[in-house]
Amino acid sequence: NAGVTQTPKFQVLKTGQSMTLQCAQDMNHEYMSWYRQDPGMGLRLIHYSVGAGITDQGEVPNGYNVSRSTTEDFPLRLLSAAPSQTSVYFCASSTQHGTQYFGPGTRLTVL
Amino acid sequence: QQQVKQSPQSLIVQKGGISIINCAYENTAFDYFPWYQQFPGKGPALLIAIRPDVSEKKEGRFTISFNKSAKQFSLHIMDSQPGDSATYFCAASMVTGTASKLTFGTGTRLQVTL
């Protein structure tokens, strides 16, 4: 039981490049979410999903896309990376109203 | 607009001392208040949580005090240990539609010295 896994652990992009951050969970959780963590700002919700095929926007969704084709996977896409997207990204999963379990994070730098 | 305000930003406590971190919230629709602990290079992990129908919850050395009328809650770490050195986040959750969404405070970096 690996819990929540994220790949890659580190990534450097140039402005304008696109990429996908991967997130997977093996706990059969319905709810998955993406957060970004910036110094002095805590964790802010980007997008979330309440089940396969259902996604919704969080607090800071601009510049990011998500989809949920399976219960296990919830990738986050950066369409055209900007320096303002330099951050640490965390994926989390939970049962519908249960404890959120976080992955180890992806540290992204956009030059 | 910060819906959950956390203080202090950083805290240094001697081993054996009491660490106190405070949070305040605005939205009375919040119905669940967890605290997360995060070590460097790791994701946050649930430490302890409380619902607004109780004023205090204790788990080992960790206690949450909750004041519903003041819309404040705090984390107390008794007999603080160097292994408690981490960043602590308070959070508040409310049910919106079919999901519970967490709003986090800005975090407190705790250092416990020998």
Short mmCIF file of C-alpha atoms in Angstrom, two decimals, chain B:
data_model
loop_
_atom_site.label_atom_id
_atom_site.label_comp_id
_atom_site.label_asym_id
_atom_site.label_seq_id
_atom_site.Cartn_x
_atom_site.Cartn_y
_atom_site.Cartn_z
CA GLN B 1 -8.42 37.10 1.67
CA GLN B 2 -7.04 34.79 4.33
CA GLN B 3 -9.94 32.88 5.84
CA VAL B 4 -7.75 31.17 8.43
CA LYS B 5 -5.15 33.31 10.15
CA GLN B 6 -2.26 31.59 11.93
CA SER B 7 0.36 32.90 14.32
CA PRO B 8 3.19 33.03 15.05
CA GLN B 9 5.04 32.55 11.79
CA SER B 10 7.95 30.95 13.63
CA LEU B 11 8.53 29.71 17.16
CA ILE B 12 11.59 28.61 19.11
CA VAL B 13 10.98 26.56 22.25
CA GLN B 14 13.38 24.82 24.59
CA LYS B 15 13.17 21.08 25.04
CA GLY B 16 10.54 20.31 27.66
CA GLY B 17 8.70 23.57 27.13
CA ILE B 18 5.19 24.21 25.84
CA SER B 19 4.67 25.22 22.22
CA ILE B 20 1.50 27.19 21.46
CA ILE B 21 0.24 28.00 17.97
CA ASN B 22 -2.90 30.03 17.43
CA CYS B 23 -5.44 30.19 14.61
CA ALA B 24 -8.54 32.27 13.96
CA TYR B 25 -11.23 31.85 11.35
CA GLU B 26 -13.99 33.96 9.90
CA ASN B 27 -16.50 31.62 8.31
CA THR B 28 -18.89 30.02 10.79
CA ALA B 29 -19.72 27.33 8.21
CA PHE B 30 -16.41 25.61 8.96
CA ASP B 31 -17.17 22.38 10.81
CA TYR B 32 -13.88 20.54 11.15
CA PHE B 33 -10.53 21.87 12.30
CA PRO B 34 -7.44 19.70 11.70
CA TRP B 35 -3.80 20.40 12.41
CA TYR B 36 -1.16 19.12 10.02
CA GLN B 37 2.54 18.53 10.71
CA GLN B 38 5.07 18.81 7.91
CA PHE B 39 8.72 17.79 8.01
CA PRO B 40 11.17 19.19 5.42
CA GLY B 41 10.82 17.49 2.05
CA LYS B 42 7.63 15.69 3.06
CA GLY B 43 3.93 16.22 2.56
CA PRO B 44 1.73 17.41 5.43
CA ALA B 45 0.34 14.69 7.71
CA LEU B 46 -2.69 14.90 9.96
CA LEU B 47 -1.67 15.40 13.59
CA ILE B 48 -4.92 15.98 15.47
CA ALA B 49 -8.35 17.38 14.66
CA ILE B 50 -11.42 18.73 16.43
CA ARG B 51 -15.06 19.47 15.67
CA PRO B 52 -16.73 22.61 17.04
CA ASP B 53 -19.01 20.75 19.44
CA VAL B 54 -16.13 20.15 21.86
CA SER B 55 -13.80 22.68 23.51
CA GLU B 56 -10.72 20.52 23.86
CA LYS B 57 -9.16 17.40 22.43
CA LYS B 58 -6.00 15.76 23.70
CA GLU B 59 -3.86 13.10 22.07
CA GLY B 60 -0.68 12.37 23.96
CA ARG B 61 1.37 15.57 24.20
CA PHE B 62 -0.81 17.38 21.66
CA THR B 63 -3.95 19.30 22.65
CA ILE B 64 -6.35 21.41 20.61
CA SER B 65 -8.26 24.11 22.46
CA PHE B 66 -11.31 25.44 20.64
CA ASN B 67 -13.26 28.63 21.38
CA LYS B 68 -16.34 28.70 19.17
CA SER B 69 -17.61 32.11 20.29
CA ALA B 70 -14.24 33.74 19.59
CA LYS B 71 -13.73 31.70 16.40
CA GLN B 72 -10.28 30.71 17.56
CA PHE B 73 -8.44 27.46 18.10
CA SER B 74 -4.95 26.61 19.19
CA LEU B 75 -2.46 23.76 19.30
CA HIS B 76 -0.52 23.10 22.48
CA ILE B 77 2.50 20.80 22.42
CA MET B 78 3.46 19.81 25.93
CA ASP B 79 6.99 18.68 26.82
CA SER B 80 8.22 19.75 23.38
CA GLN B 81 10.95 17.56 21.90
CA PRO B 82 13.55 18.18 19.17
CA GLY B 83 11.66 15.64 17.04
CA ASP B 84 8.67 18.00 17.09
CA SER B 85 10.66 20.51 15.03
CA ALA B 86 8.54 20.90 11.91
CA THR B 87 6.08 23.24 10.24
CA TYR B 88 2.55 23.14 11.61
CA PHE B 89 -0.53 24.15 9.67
CA CYS B 90 -3.97 24.71 11.06
CA ALA B 91 -6.86 24.21 8.68
CA ALA B 92 -10.61 24.53 8.55
CA SER B 93 -13.01 22.48 6.51
CA MET B 94 -16.56 22.87 5.34
CA VAL B 95 -18.82 20.73 3.21
CA THR B 96 -19.47 22.29 -0.19
CA GLY B 97 -21.63 20.23 -2.50
CA THR B 98 -20.31 16.68 -2.42
CA ALA B 99 -16.88 17.44 -0.95
CA SER B 100 -15.21 18.82 2.14
CA LYS B 101 -12.67 21.48 1.22
CA LEU B 102 -9.77 22.46 3.44
CA THR B 103 -8.57 26.04 3.92
CA PHE B 104 -5.11 26.24 5.43
CA GLY B 105 -3.39 28.76 7.63
CA THR B 106 -0.01 30.10 6.56
CA GLY B 107 2.01 27.77 8.78
CA THR B 108 4.25 28.00 11.85
CA ARG B 109 7.82 26.81 11.76
CA LEU B 110 8.62 25.30 15.16
CA GLN B 111 12.16 24.73 16.33
CA VAL B 112 12.73 22.89 19.58
CA THR B 113 16.21 23.46 20.96
CA LEU B 114 18.19 21.30 23.38
#
